[in-house]
Short mmCIF file of C-alpha atoms and ligand atoms in Angstrom, two decimals:
data_model
loop_
_atom_site.label_atom_id
_atom_site.label_comp_id
_atom_site.label_asym_id
_atom_site.label_seq_id
_atom_site.Cartn_x
_atom_site.Cartn_y
_atom_site.Cartn_z
CA MET A 14 -35.23 -196.62 10.81
CA LYS A 15 -37.88 -194.51 12.57
CA THR A 16 -39.72 -191.89 10.56
CA LYS A 17 -38.05 -188.50 10.64
CA ARG A 18 -40.15 -185.43 11.39
CA VAL A 19 -37.73 -183.37 9.33
CA ARG A 20 -36.70 -184.67 5.91
CA LEU A 21 -33.11 -184.41 4.74
CA GLY A 22 -32.01 -183.26 1.29
CA VAL A 23 -28.31 -183.67 0.56
CA ASN A 24 -26.75 -181.14 -1.79
CA LEU A 25 -24.22 -182.86 -4.08
CA ASP A 26 -22.73 -179.72 -5.69
CA HIS A 27 -19.38 -180.16 -3.99
CA ILE A 28 -18.97 -183.62 -5.50
CA ALA A 29 -19.63 -182.09 -8.93
CA PHE A 30 -17.06 -179.42 -8.06
CA ILE A 31 -14.32 -182.04 -7.56
CA LYS A 32 -15.27 -183.62 -10.89
CA LYS A 33 -15.28 -180.26 -12.68
CA SER A 34 -11.93 -179.21 -11.18
CA ARG A 35 -10.17 -181.79 -13.42
CA ASP A 36 -12.89 -182.45 -16.01
CA THR A 37 -12.77 -186.13 -15.12
CA LEU A 38 -15.54 -188.72 -15.18
CA TYR A 39 -15.09 -189.26 -11.44
CA PRO A 40 -16.29 -188.93 -8.74
CA SER A 41 -19.48 -190.44 -10.14
CA LEU A 42 -22.64 -188.49 -9.32
CA ALA A 43 -24.74 -191.59 -9.91
CA ASP A 44 -22.71 -193.39 -7.22
CA ALA A 45 -23.08 -190.40 -4.92
CA VAL A 46 -26.88 -190.48 -5.37
CA LYS A 47 -26.95 -194.19 -4.53
CA VAL A 48 -24.85 -193.84 -1.36
CA THR A 49 -26.88 -190.78 -0.29
CA GLU A 50 -30.22 -192.51 -0.73
CA ASP A 51 -28.98 -195.77 0.86
CA ALA A 52 -27.77 -193.77 3.88
CA GLY A 53 -31.37 -192.62 4.42
CA ALA A 54 -31.53 -189.15 2.85
CA ASP A 55 -34.99 -188.27 1.55
CA LEU A 56 -33.98 -186.33 -1.52
CA ILE A 57 -31.08 -185.13 -3.63
CA THR A 58 -30.47 -181.43 -4.15
CA ILE A 59 -28.38 -179.89 -6.92
CA HIS A 60 -27.75 -176.30 -8.00
CA LEU A 61 -26.94 -175.66 -11.66
CA ARG A 62 -25.31 -172.24 -11.49
CA GLU A 63 -25.31 -169.94 -14.50
CA ASP A 64 -21.47 -169.99 -14.51
CA ARG A 65 -21.46 -173.83 -14.28
CA ARG A 66 -18.82 -173.67 -11.56
CA HIS A 67 -19.72 -177.11 -10.18
CA MET A 68 -22.71 -178.98 -11.67
CA GLN A 69 -22.68 -179.30 -15.46
CA ASP A 70 -25.80 -179.83 -17.57
CA ALA A 71 -24.89 -183.49 -18.15
CA ASP A 72 -24.37 -184.00 -14.38
CA ALA A 73 -27.86 -182.68 -13.73
CA PHE A 74 -29.39 -185.15 -16.21
CA GLU A 75 -27.31 -188.00 -14.75
CA VAL A 76 -28.59 -187.18 -11.26
CA ARG A 77 -32.19 -186.88 -12.53
CA GLU A 78 -31.97 -190.37 -14.06
CA CYS A 79 -31.14 -192.04 -10.78
CA ALA A 80 -32.48 -189.81 -7.98
CA LYS A 81 -35.80 -190.90 -6.49
CA VAL A 82 -36.67 -187.33 -5.48
CA LEU A 83 -34.82 -184.36 -6.97
CA ASN A 84 -34.76 -180.75 -5.79
CA PHE A 85 -33.29 -178.43 -8.43
CA GLU A 86 -31.93 -175.08 -7.25
CA MET A 87 -31.70 -172.39 -9.91
CA ALA A 88 -31.61 -168.67 -10.58
CA HIS A 89 -34.76 -167.07 -11.96
CA THR A 90 -33.61 -166.71 -15.58
CA PRO A 91 -35.28 -167.80 -18.84
CA GLU A 92 -32.40 -170.26 -19.47
CA MET A 93 -32.84 -171.96 -16.11
CA VAL A 94 -36.64 -172.12 -16.30
CA ASP A 95 -36.35 -173.81 -19.72
CA PHE A 96 -33.70 -176.15 -18.34
CA ALA A 97 -35.92 -177.10 -15.39
CA LEU A 98 -38.81 -177.85 -17.74
CA LYS A 99 -36.53 -180.28 -19.61
CA LEU A 100 -34.96 -181.78 -16.48
CA LYS A 101 -38.31 -182.33 -14.74
CA PRO A 102 -37.16 -182.33 -11.09
CA ASP A 103 -39.76 -182.93 -8.39
CA PHE A 104 -39.04 -179.54 -6.83
CA CYS A 105 -37.47 -176.32 -8.03
CA CYS A 106 -35.97 -173.94 -5.52
CA ILE A 107 -35.45 -170.47 -6.95
CA VAL A 108 -32.40 -168.80 -5.44
CA PRO A 109 -30.63 -165.48 -5.98
CA GLU A 110 -27.33 -165.82 -7.81
CA LYS A 111 -24.35 -163.51 -8.07
CA ARG A 112 -21.22 -164.41 -10.02
CA GLU A 113 -18.79 -163.07 -7.41
CA GLU A 114 -20.34 -164.85 -4.39
CA LYS A 115 -18.82 -168.03 -2.92
CA THR A 116 -22.26 -169.50 -2.27
CA THR A 117 -25.88 -168.29 -2.08
CA GLU A 118 -25.31 -165.56 0.47
CA GLY A 119 -28.88 -164.43 1.15
CA GLY A 120 -32.48 -165.00 0.22
CA LEU A 121 -34.34 -163.61 -2.81
CA ASN A 122 -34.97 -159.90 -2.58
CA LEU A 123 -38.66 -160.11 -3.53
CA LYS A 124 -39.53 -156.84 -1.79
CA ASP A 125 -37.63 -154.73 -4.31
CA LEU A 126 -39.00 -156.40 -7.43
CA ASN A 127 -41.13 -154.24 -9.73
CA ALA A 128 -44.57 -155.32 -10.96
CA LEU A 129 -43.13 -156.74 -14.18
CA ASP A 130 -40.57 -158.92 -12.36
CA LEU A 131 -43.23 -160.10 -9.90
CA ASP A 132 -45.45 -161.09 -12.83
CA LEU A 133 -42.60 -163.03 -14.40
CA PHE A 134 -42.12 -164.98 -11.17
CA ARG A 135 -45.85 -165.73 -11.06
CA THR A 136 -45.86 -166.88 -14.69
CA ASN A 137 -42.79 -169.09 -14.33
CA ILE A 138 -43.99 -170.67 -11.09
CA GLY A 139 -47.23 -171.42 -12.94
CA ARG A 140 -45.35 -172.97 -15.90
CA LEU A 141 -43.37 -175.19 -13.53
CA ARG A 142 -46.55 -176.19 -11.68
CA GLU A 143 -48.24 -177.17 -14.96
CA ALA A 144 -45.23 -179.41 -15.66
CA GLY A 145 -45.74 -181.12 -12.28
CA ILE A 146 -42.86 -179.31 -10.54
CA LYS A 147 -43.45 -177.72 -7.13
CA THR A 148 -41.64 -174.43 -6.62
CA SER A 149 -40.00 -173.20 -3.49
CA LEU A 150 -38.53 -169.70 -3.02
CA PHE A 151 -35.30 -169.31 -1.03
CA ILE A 152 -35.96 -166.34 1.24
CA ASP A 153 -34.67 -164.66 4.36
CA PRO A 154 -36.82 -165.26 7.44
CA ASP A 155 -38.99 -162.15 7.36
CA LYS A 156 -42.76 -161.80 7.17
CA GLU A 157 -42.90 -159.77 3.97
CA SER A 158 -40.85 -162.29 2.00
CA VAL A 159 -43.09 -165.12 3.23
CA LYS A 160 -46.22 -163.17 2.26
CA LEU A 161 -44.85 -162.35 -1.20
CA SER A 162 -43.88 -165.99 -1.76
CA LYS A 163 -47.48 -166.97 -1.15
CA GLU A 164 -48.77 -164.23 -3.44
CA LEU A 165 -46.44 -165.38 -6.22
CA GLY A 166 -47.91 -168.88 -6.11
CA ALA A 167 -45.04 -170.79 -4.48
CA GLU A 168 -46.07 -173.99 -2.73
CA LEU A 169 -43.04 -174.03 -0.47
CA ILE A 170 -40.46 -171.67 0.93
CA GLU A 171 -36.91 -172.45 1.95
CA LEU A 172 -35.72 -170.25 4.80
CA HIS A 173 -32.09 -169.12 4.53
CA THR A 174 -30.37 -170.21 7.75
CA GLY A 175 -27.04 -168.50 6.96
CA ASP A 176 -27.62 -165.65 9.40
CA TYR A 177 -28.36 -168.15 12.18
CA ALA A 178 -25.26 -170.20 11.25
CA ASN A 179 -23.09 -167.06 11.38
CA LYS A 180 -24.53 -166.07 14.77
CA PHE A 181 -24.43 -169.59 16.26
CA ASN A 182 -22.81 -169.55 19.72
CA SER A 183 -22.97 -165.77 19.90
CA ILE A 184 -25.26 -163.48 21.85
CA ASP A 185 -27.36 -162.96 18.70
CA GLU A 186 -28.09 -166.66 18.10
CA PHE A 187 -31.50 -166.57 19.78
CA ASP A 188 -32.66 -163.54 17.79
CA ALA A 189 -31.77 -165.39 14.58
CA LEU A 190 -33.65 -168.47 15.79
CA GLY A 191 -36.61 -166.25 16.70
CA ASP A 192 -36.73 -164.84 13.16
CA LEU A 193 -36.72 -168.37 11.69
CA SER A 194 -39.40 -169.51 14.10
CA MET A 195 -41.63 -166.52 13.36
CA ALA A 196 -41.23 -166.93 9.57
CA SER A 197 -41.92 -170.66 9.79
CA SER A 198 -45.13 -170.22 11.81
CA TYR A 199 -46.35 -167.44 9.54
CA ALA A 200 -45.69 -169.57 6.45
CA ASN A 201 -47.62 -172.42 8.02
CA ASP A 202 -50.54 -170.05 8.67
CA LEU A 203 -50.48 -169.28 4.93
CA ASN A 204 -50.43 -173.00 4.05
CA LEU A 205 -46.88 -172.93 2.73
CA LEU A 206 -44.60 -175.88 3.38
CA VAL A 207 -41.37 -174.82 5.05
CA ASN A 208 -37.84 -175.97 4.22
CA ALA A 209 -34.61 -174.51 5.53
CA GLY A 210 -30.94 -174.63 4.72
CA HIS A 211 -27.55 -173.02 4.38
CA GLY A 212 -24.56 -173.30 6.66
CA LEU A 213 -26.07 -176.12 8.75
CA ASN A 214 -23.76 -178.69 10.34
CA ALA A 215 -23.62 -181.29 13.09
CA GLU A 216 -23.07 -178.60 15.74
CA ASN A 217 -25.76 -176.06 14.87
CA LEU A 218 -28.47 -178.37 13.48
CA ALA A 219 -30.39 -179.44 16.61
CA GLN A 220 -31.93 -176.02 17.33
CA ILE A 221 -33.20 -175.78 13.75
CA CYS A 222 -34.88 -179.20 13.98
CA GLU A 223 -36.88 -177.95 16.98
CA ILE A 224 -38.47 -175.08 15.04
CA PRO A 225 -42.15 -175.87 14.41
CA TYR A 226 -43.28 -176.56 10.84
CA ILE A 227 -39.84 -176.93 9.27
CA GLN A 228 -40.34 -180.13 7.29
CA GLU A 229 -37.13 -180.38 5.26
CA LEU A 230 -33.50 -179.35 5.55
CA ASN A 231 -31.03 -179.06 2.71
CA ILE A 232 -27.41 -179.56 3.71
CA GLY A 233 -24.34 -179.74 1.48
CA HIS A 234 -20.98 -178.30 2.44
CA SER A 235 -20.68 -179.71 5.96
CA ILE A 236 -21.76 -183.22 4.90
CA ILE A 237 -19.27 -183.41 2.02
CA SER A 238 -16.54 -181.95 4.29
CA GLN A 239 -17.16 -184.65 6.90
CA ALA A 240 -17.29 -187.29 4.15
CA ILE A 241 -13.62 -186.59 3.34
CA PHE A 242 -12.69 -188.18 6.66
CA THR A 243 -15.39 -190.73 7.39
CA GLY A 244 -17.13 -191.36 4.08
CA LEU A 245 -20.42 -190.10 2.62
CA ASN A 246 -22.55 -192.79 4.21
CA ASP A 247 -21.23 -192.08 7.71
CA ALA A 248 -21.51 -188.30 7.27
CA ILE A 249 -25.17 -188.57 6.24
CA GLU A 250 -26.04 -191.07 8.96
CA LYS A 251 -24.56 -188.72 11.56
CA ILE A 252 -26.81 -185.87 10.41
CA ILE A 253 -29.86 -188.16 10.32
CA SER A 254 -29.19 -189.33 13.86
CA ILE A 255 -29.14 -185.68 15.04
CA ILE A 256 -32.45 -185.07 13.23
CA ASN A 257 -33.99 -188.20 14.75
CA ASN A 258 -32.82 -187.31 18.25
CA CYS A 259 -34.68 -184.02 17.97
CA ASP A 260 -38.03 -185.71 17.49
N1 PXP B 255 -30.30 -174.53 0.32
C1 PXP B 255 -30.05 -173.66 -0.69
C2 PXP B 255 -31.22 -173.03 -1.38
C3 PXP B 255 -28.73 -173.39 -1.11
O1 PXP B 255 -28.51 -172.51 -2.11
C4 PXP B 255 -27.67 -174.05 -0.46
C5 PXP B 255 -26.26 -173.79 -0.90
O2 PXP B 255 -26.08 -174.20 -2.21
C6 PXP B 255 -27.98 -174.97 0.56
C7 PXP B 255 -29.30 -175.17 0.94
C8 PXP B 255 -26.92 -175.79 1.24
O3 PXP B 255 -26.04 -174.96 1.94
P1 PXP B 255 -24.74 -175.60 2.57
O4 PXP B 255 -23.90 -176.10 1.44
O5 PXP B 255 -24.13 -174.44 3.31
O6 PXP B 255 -25.17 -176.71 3.47
#
């Protein structure tokens, strides 16, 4: 396989959701990790939500045991920071979380945080760094959020691509791509590594792969949806071939 310019993280939350829906031991997350890695994905991503609607604590530890590289998405709460310090993922991605949302609907609203909240972010990012965990902040593609991420000590950002995905194939698509491109270049100027994700699929992915400095994509829902029909291996290989064709 040729080296990919853009790495792929596969989010396995929807497999945990099927397991949780019946409280069964299957489908096995360890098996899902193996198939995902064998298919060529670069890392495994999981999101332990505060309401435990899909991943459970035990699932997270099972995935940690077998994943070569783990990206742990979490809300910025004392419970989750403590959990991350026990889990020891390679990366933590801090995301906003609302109980009533279907999925993470936007980036972190760093601009409206008060000095105390900003300090707490700084402290927790530092605690994670001391434990050998690199922190990424999930933000909307705007300059101020990128700048604040740098000031808070994040080593990476993940740009929320949901707005682009919603505007794909509409007159506003290019504006959304422009915002992502601007945020990515600005982050690179500040020496931040740039990831992106949310709402990406086989149709809308190619344009994102062309954006300079994006080094990793995290994709979940569309891959697991495709896997229902053609299997997890095939679904991941299809996404990797799109990424590789963009090189
Ligand atoms: N990246 C982050 C930070 C997310 O919160 C999510 C959704 O859980 C994703 C990527 C993946 O989004 P999707 O499931 O729409 O591919």
